[in-house]
Amino acid sequence: RVRQHISDNTDVRYNILLELAYSYQRTSEYKMQDRISNLATIIKYNKPMSVKINFILAYIACNLFDENYKIVERAAYKAIDLVSKSELDPKYIAFLYKMQMDNFILQNRIAEAIASGTKALEYADEKECCKIHLELSKIYFYFLGDNKRSLDNALLAWEHIYKDAPFTKELVQLCYITLFADNQIDVACNFLLNFTANEKDDSYKDNLSYLLYKRGDKKSALSNANYCVKQNRKESVASINTLGMIEKDEDNFEKAIYYFSEAIPSLEPNNQLKIMKCFWLEAIYNRAVCYIKLGNFEKAKNDMELVIKENYTDIDAEILKEYYALNPENIVE
C-alpha cells in the first residue's frame, strides 16, 4: 500500500515507512536495489542531521551488501564530512570509518583498510573498539601474516570484550593462536584454561588438549583429548591429533598412525597461512616418523617427500637419517 502512495513522490514519509518495512524483512524477500533507490530518495530531502545520518548509514550498508564498492567509498567519505561539520555524536564517524574499512577489505585494499580502522578507533566507544581491534587483528593475521600486530590487536579486543558479543569464539581463537605463534605457549595455554573454566561450550576445549601437550602436561592433555573425542569426535580434530602424538611418544606407532590419518584431512588448511599449514605438516611428519619406526619406507616416503617439499622446519636429523637408511636405493652392499 505504501508503494502506491510513493508513485506521486509528494510525501517522503511514505518512503520512510517503506524503509522501515524493508528493515524488518530478510534480504531475500526484496530486491536490494529497490531498497537502495528508496533510501537514496529519503536522504535527498532536507531533514535534521540527527535523523538523516541513520538513513545514510543504512544506504551505505545496503550498498556494501550489494557490493557497490565505489558508491560506498564516496558516500562514506561524504558522510564523514557532513558529521564532522555538525554537532553529532562522534560515534557516527567511527561507524563510517568502520564501514569504509569493511569496504576496503572486500576489495583486498589492505593498507587503506588498516588506515580506516585505525582512524575509527579515535572516535569509537568501548564496544566498537572491540569490534575494530578484532577486524585489525584478522587483517594482520590472515592478509599480512604479521603475527605480532595481530596479537597486539587481539589482546586489545579482549580488553574491550562485552557480554554476548557474537564473535567471542573467533576472538578467543585468535588470542591463543597468536600467543602460540609468538612462542608464548604457557600464556596461550593459561589463557584458554582460564576461559574454559567457566565456559559451558566444550568446543573450546579441543584446542586446549594440543596446548597442554605442547607445554609438556601430557596427563592433562590426554584427559582433555579423551573427553573431547567422547563428546563430539567429528569436531575434535586437535584432540585426535594430540592422542596421536601421545601414542607416538609411547611407541604405539600403529595406533598413532590411526589417529594422525584421521586428523590430517581436517587439518589441511584452505589457505597458505603459515601457522595453519604448520599444524597440518606437523601431523604428516609425525605420521612419517611412525612409519619409519615400523620400517615401512613406502608409506613414510609419501609423507616425508611432502614435508620436505613444503619446507617443514622441525624435521629431526636423526629421523631423516633413519628414513634414508630405509631407502633401498641407499643400502650399500
Coordinates of C-alpha atoms in Angstrom, one line a residue:
R1 CA 0.0 0.0 0.0
V2 CA 2.9 2.3 0.8
R3 CA 4.3 1.8 -2.7
Q4 CA 1.0 3.0 -4.2
H5 CA 1.4 6.4 -2.4
I6 CA 5.1 6.7 -3.3
S7 CA 4.3 6.9 -7.1
D8 CA 3.3 10.6 -6.8
N9 CA 6.5 11.4 -4.9
T10 CA 5.0 14.2 -2.8
D11 CA 5.5 12.9 0.7
V12 CA 8.8 11.4 1.8
R13 CA 7.1 9.9 4.9
Y14 CA 5.8 7.1 2.7
N15 CA 9.4 6.3 1.6
I16 CA 10.4 6.2 5.3
L17 CA 7.6 3.8 6.1
L18 CA 8.8 1.6 3.2
E19 CA 12.3 1.6 4.6
L20 CA 11.0 0.6 8.0
A21 CA 9.2 -2.3 6.3
Y22 CA 12.4 -3.3 4.4
S23 CA 14.5 -3.2 7.6
Y24 CA 12.2 -5.8 9.3
Q25 CA 12.4 -8.2 6.3
R26 CA 15.0 -10.7 5.4
T27 CA 17.2 -9.5 2.5
S28 CA 16.0 -12.5 0.4
E29 CA 12.4 -11.1 0.5
Y30 CA 13.0 -8.0 -1.6
K31 CA 15.4 -6.6 -4.3
M32 CA 18.3 -4.8 -2.6
Q33 CA 18.4 -2.3 -5.4
D34 CA 14.8 -1.3 -4.6
R35 CA 15.7 -0.6 -1.0
I36 CA 18.8 1.4 -2.1
S37 CA 16.8 3.5 -4.5
N38 CA 14.2 4.2 -1.8
L39 CA 17.0 5.2 0.7
A40 CA 18.5 7.5 -2.0
T41 CA 15.2 9.3 -2.2
I42 CA 14.9 9.8 1.5
I43 CA 18.4 11.2 2.0
K44 CA 17.9 13.8 -0.7
Y45 CA 15.3 15.6 1.4
N46 CA 16.3 18.2 4.0
K47 CA 16.0 16.8 7.4
P48 CA 17.8 17.3 10.8
M49 CA 21.2 15.7 10.5
S50 CA 20.5 13.5 13.6
V51 CA 17.7 11.9 11.5
K52 CA 19.4 11.9 8.2
I53 CA 22.6 10.2 9.3
N54 CA 20.8 7.0 10.2
F55 CA 19.3 6.7 6.7
I56 CA 22.7 7.5 5.2
L57 CA 24.2 4.6 7.3
A58 CA 21.5 2.3 6.1
Y59 CA 22.2 3.4 2.5
I60 CA 25.9 2.7 2.8
A61 CA 25.3 -0.6 4.5
C62 CA 22.9 -1.8 1.7
N63 CA 25.4 -0.8 -1.0
L64 CA 28.1 -2.6 0.8
F65 CA 25.9 -5.7 1.0
D66 CA 25.2 -5.3 -2.8
E67 CA 28.9 -4.9 -3.5
N68 CA 28.6 -1.4 -4.8
Y69 CA 32.1 -0.6 -3.5
K70 CA 32.7 2.7 -5.3
I71 CA 29.3 4.1 -4.1
V72 CA 30.2 3.0 -0.6
E73 CA 33.6 4.7 -0.7
R74 CA 32.2 8.1 -2.0
A75 CA 29.2 8.0 0.3
A76 CA 31.2 7.2 3.4
Y77 CA 33.7 10.0 2.9
K78 CA 30.9 12.5 2.1
A79 CA 29.0 11.4 5.2
I80 CA 32.2 11.8 7.4
D81 CA 32.5 15.4 6.2
L82 CA 28.8 16.0 7.0
V83 CA 29.1 14.6 10.5
S84 CA 32.4 16.5 11.1
K85 CA 30.6 19.8 10.3
S86 CA 27.7 19.0 12.6
E87 CA 27.4 18.6 16.3
L88 CA 26.5 14.9 16.1
D89 CA 28.0 12.2 18.4
P90 CA 31.5 11.3 17.1
K91 CA 30.4 7.6 17.2
Y92 CA 28.9 8.1 13.8
I93 CA 32.4 8.9 12.4
A94 CA 33.6 5.6 14.0
F95 CA 30.7 3.7 12.2
L96 CA 31.5 5.3 8.9
Y97 CA 35.2 4.6 9.0
K98 CA 34.4 1.0 10.2
M99 CA 32.2 0.6 7.1
Q100 CA 35.0 2.0 4.9
M101 CA 37.4 -0.5 6.5
D102 CA 35.0 -3.3 5.6
N103 CA 34.6 -1.9 2.1
F104 CA 38.4 -1.9 1.5
I105 CA 38.8 -5.4 3.0
L106 CA 36.3 -6.8 0.5
Q107 CA 38.4 -5.3 -2.3
N108 CA 41.6 -6.6 -0.9
R109 CA 42.8 -3.0 -0.4
I110 CA 44.6 -3.8 2.9
A111 CA 46.6 -0.7 3.5
E112 CA 43.5 1.5 3.2
A113 CA 41.5 -0.8 5.4
I114 CA 44.1 -0.6 8.2
A115 CA 44.2 3.2 7.8
S116 CA 40.4 3.4 8.1
G117 CA 40.2 1.0 11.0
T118 CA 42.9 2.9 12.9
K119 CA 41.1 6.2 12.3
A120 CA 37.8 4.7 13.5
L121 CA 39.4 3.8 16.9
E122 CA 39.8 7.6 17.6
Y123 CA 36.1 8.0 17.7
A124 CA 34.8 4.6 18.8
D125 CA 33.3 3.7 22.2
E126 CA 34.5 0.7 24.0
K127 CA 32.1 -1.7 22.3
E128 CA 33.1 -0.5 18.8
C129 CA 36.8 -0.6 19.8
C130 CA 36.4 -4.3 20.5
K131 CA 35.0 -4.9 17.0
I132 CA 37.6 -2.8 15.2
H133 CA 40.6 -4.3 17.0
L134 CA 39.2 -7.7 16.1
E135 CA 39.0 -6.8 12.4
L136 CA 42.5 -5.3 12.5
S137 CA 43.8 -8.5 14.2
K138 CA 42.3 -10.6 11.4
I139 CA 43.8 -8.3 8.7
Y140 CA 47.3 -8.6 10.1
F141 CA 46.9 -12.4 10.7
Y142 CA 45.1 -13.5 7.5
F143 CA 46.2 -11.0 4.9
L144 CA 49.7 -9.9 6.1
G145 CA 51.0 -12.8 8.2
D146 CA 52.1 -10.2 10.8
N147 CA 51.6 -12.2 14.0
K148 CA 52.9 -9.6 16.3
R149 CA 50.5 -6.9 15.3
S150 CA 47.7 -9.4 15.1
L151 CA 48.4 -10.5 18.7
D152 CA 48.5 -6.9 19.9
N153 CA 45.1 -6.1 18.4
A154 CA 43.6 -9.4 19.5
L155 CA 44.6 -8.7 23.1
L156 CA 43.3 -5.1 22.9
A157 CA 40.0 -6.5 21.6
W158 CA 39.9 -8.9 24.5
E159 CA 40.3 -6.0 26.9
H160 CA 37.1 -4.5 25.5
I161 CA 35.1 -7.7 25.1
Y162 CA 31.5 -7.3 26.1
K163 CA 28.7 -9.7 27.2
D164 CA 27.1 -11.7 24.5
A165 CA 29.5 -10.5 21.8
P166 CA 28.7 -12.6 18.7
F167 CA 32.4 -13.0 17.8
T168 CA 33.7 -14.2 21.2
K169 CA 34.7 -17.6 19.9
E170 CA 36.5 -16.2 16.9
L171 CA 38.4 -13.7 19.2
V172 CA 39.3 -16.4 21.7
Q173 CA 40.8 -18.5 18.9
L174 CA 42.8 -15.5 17.5
C175 CA 44.2 -14.8 21.0
Y176 CA 45.5 -18.2 21.8
I177 CA 46.7 -19.0 18.2
T178 CA 48.7 -15.7 18.0
L179 CA 50.1 -16.3 21.5
F180 CA 51.1 -19.8 20.5
A181 CA 52.7 -18.5 17.2
D182 CA 54.6 -15.9 19.3
N183 CA 56.0 -18.9 21.3
Q184 CA 54.1 -17.9 24.4
I185 CA 52.9 -21.4 24.9
D186 CA 52.3 -21.2 28.7
V187 CA 50.4 -17.9 28.3
A188 CA 48.3 -19.3 25.4
C189 CA 47.5 -22.4 27.5
N190 CA 46.7 -20.4 30.6
F191 CA 44.5 -18.0 28.6
L192 CA 42.4 -20.9 27.3
L193 CA 42.4 -22.7 30.6
N194 CA 41.0 -19.6 32.4
F195 CA 38.4 -19.0 29.6
T196 CA 37.1 -22.6 29.6
A197 CA 36.9 -22.8 33.4
N198 CA 33.5 -21.1 33.3
E199 CA 32.6 -21.9 29.8
K200 CA 29.9 -24.5 29.0
D201 CA 30.8 -24.8 25.3
D202 CA 33.0 -27.8 25.1
S203 CA 34.3 -27.0 21.6
Y204 CA 36.8 -24.6 23.1
K205 CA 38.5 -27.4 24.9
D206 CA 39.5 -29.2 21.8
N207 CA 42.5 -27.0 21.1
L208 CA 43.3 -26.9 24.8
S209 CA 44.4 -30.6 24.6
Y210 CA 47.1 -29.6 22.0
L211 CA 48.3 -26.6 24.0
L212 CA 48.6 -28.8 27.2
Y213 CA 50.6 -31.3 25.2
K214 CA 52.9 -28.6 23.8
R215 CA 53.7 -27.3 27.3
G216 CA 54.6 -30.8 28.5
D217 CA 51.4 -31.6 30.5
K218 CA 50.7 -34.9 28.8
K219 CA 48.5 -36.2 31.6
S220 CA 46.1 -33.3 31.3
A221 CA 46.3 -33.3 27.6
L222 CA 45.3 -37.0 27.4
S223 CA 42.4 -36.4 29.8
N224 CA 41.2 -33.4 27.9
A225 CA 41.6 -35.0 24.5
N226 CA 39.7 -38.2 25.5
Y227 CA 36.9 -36.0 26.9
C228 CA 36.5 -34.0 23.7
V229 CA 36.6 -37.1 21.5
K230 CA 34.0 -38.8 23.6
Q231 CA 31.7 -35.7 23.5
N232 CA 32.0 -34.9 19.7
R233 CA 34.6 -36.8 17.7
K234 CA 33.8 -35.1 14.4
E235 CA 34.6 -31.6 15.9
S236 CA 37.7 -32.8 17.9
V237 CA 40.4 -32.7 15.3
A238 CA 43.0 -31.1 17.6
S239 CA 42.3 -33.7 20.3
I240 CA 42.6 -36.6 17.9
N241 CA 46.0 -35.2 16.7
T242 CA 47.0 -34.9 20.4
L243 CA 46.1 -38.5 21.0
G244 CA 48.3 -39.4 18.0
M245 CA 51.3 -37.5 19.4
I246 CA 50.9 -39.2 22.9
E247 CA 50.7 -42.6 21.3
K248 CA 53.8 -41.9 19.2
D249 CA 55.7 -40.9 22.4
E250 CA 54.7 -44.2 23.9
D251 CA 56.0 -46.1 20.9
N252 CA 52.5 -47.2 20.0
F253 CA 53.1 -46.4 16.4
E254 CA 50.3 -48.2 14.7
K255 CA 47.7 -46.6 17.0
A256 CA 49.4 -43.2 16.4
I257 CA 49.1 -43.6 12.7
Y258 CA 45.4 -44.3 13.0
Y259 CA 44.9 -41.1 14.9
F260 CA 47.1 -39.0 12.6
S261 CA 45.4 -40.4 9.5
E262 CA 42.0 -39.4 10.9
A263 CA 43.2 -35.9 11.8
I264 CA 45.3 -34.9 8.7
P265 CA 42.4 -34.3 6.2
S266 CA 40.7 -31.9 8.6
L267 CA 43.9 -30.1 9.5
E268 CA 44.7 -29.3 5.9
P269 CA 44.4 -25.5 5.6
N270 CA 42.3 -23.8 2.9
N271 CA 44.8 -21.0 2.6
Q272 CA 48.6 -20.5 2.7
L273 CA 48.6 -19.1 6.2
K274 CA 51.9 -20.3 7.7
I275 CA 50.7 -21.2 11.2
M276 CA 47.7 -23.2 10.0
K277 CA 49.9 -25.0 7.4
C278 CA 52.4 -25.9 10.2
F279 CA 49.7 -27.8 12.2
W280 CA 48.9 -29.9 9.1
L281 CA 52.5 -30.6 8.2
E282 CA 53.4 -31.4 11.8
A283 CA 50.8 -34.2 11.8
I284 CA 52.0 -35.5 8.4
Y285 CA 55.6 -35.5 9.7
N286 CA 54.6 -37.3 12.9
R287 CA 52.9 -40.0 10.9
A288 CA 56.0 -40.3 8.7
V289 CA 58.1 -40.9 11.9
C290 CA 55.7 -43.7 12.9
Y291 CA 56.1 -45.4 9.5
I292 CA 59.9 -45.1 9.7
K293 CA 59.9 -46.7 13.2
L294 CA 57.8 -49.5 11.8
G295 CA 60.2 -49.9 8.9
N296 CA 57.6 -49.0 6.2
F297 CA 59.6 -47.0 3.8
E298 CA 57.0 -46.7 1.1
K299 CA 54.4 -45.2 3.4
A300 CA 57.0 -43.0 5.0
K301 CA 58.2 -41.8 1.7
N302 CA 54.9 -40.2 0.7
D303 CA 54.7 -38.2 3.9
M304 CA 58.4 -37.2 4.1
E305 CA 58.6 -36.1 0.5
L306 CA 55.6 -33.8 1.2
V307 CA 57.0 -32.2 4.4
I308 CA 60.5 -31.7 2.7
K309 CA 58.9 -30.2 -0.3
E310 CA 56.8 -27.8 1.9
N311 CA 60.0 -26.8 3.9
Y312 CA 58.6 -28.0 7.2
T313 CA 61.3 -26.8 9.6
D314 CA 61.0 -29.2 12.6
I315 CA 62.4 -32.3 10.9
D316 CA 64.7 -34.2 13.3
A317 CA 68.1 -35.0 11.7
E318 CA 68.2 -38.4 13.4
I319 CA 64.8 -39.3 11.9
L320 CA 66.0 -38.1 8.5
K321 CA 69.0 -40.4 8.8
E322 CA 66.7 -43.4 9.7
Y323 CA 64.5 -42.5 6.8
Y324 CA 67.3 -42.5 4.2
A325 CA 68.7 -45.7 5.8
L326 CA 65.4 -47.4 4.9
N327 CA 65.6 -46.4 1.3
P328 CA 66.5 -49.5 -0.8
E329 CA 68.5 -47.2 -3.2
N330 CA 70.7 -46.1 -0.3
I331 CA 71.5 -49.6 1.0
V332 CA 75.2 -50.3 0.5
E333 CA 76.1 -54.0 -0.2

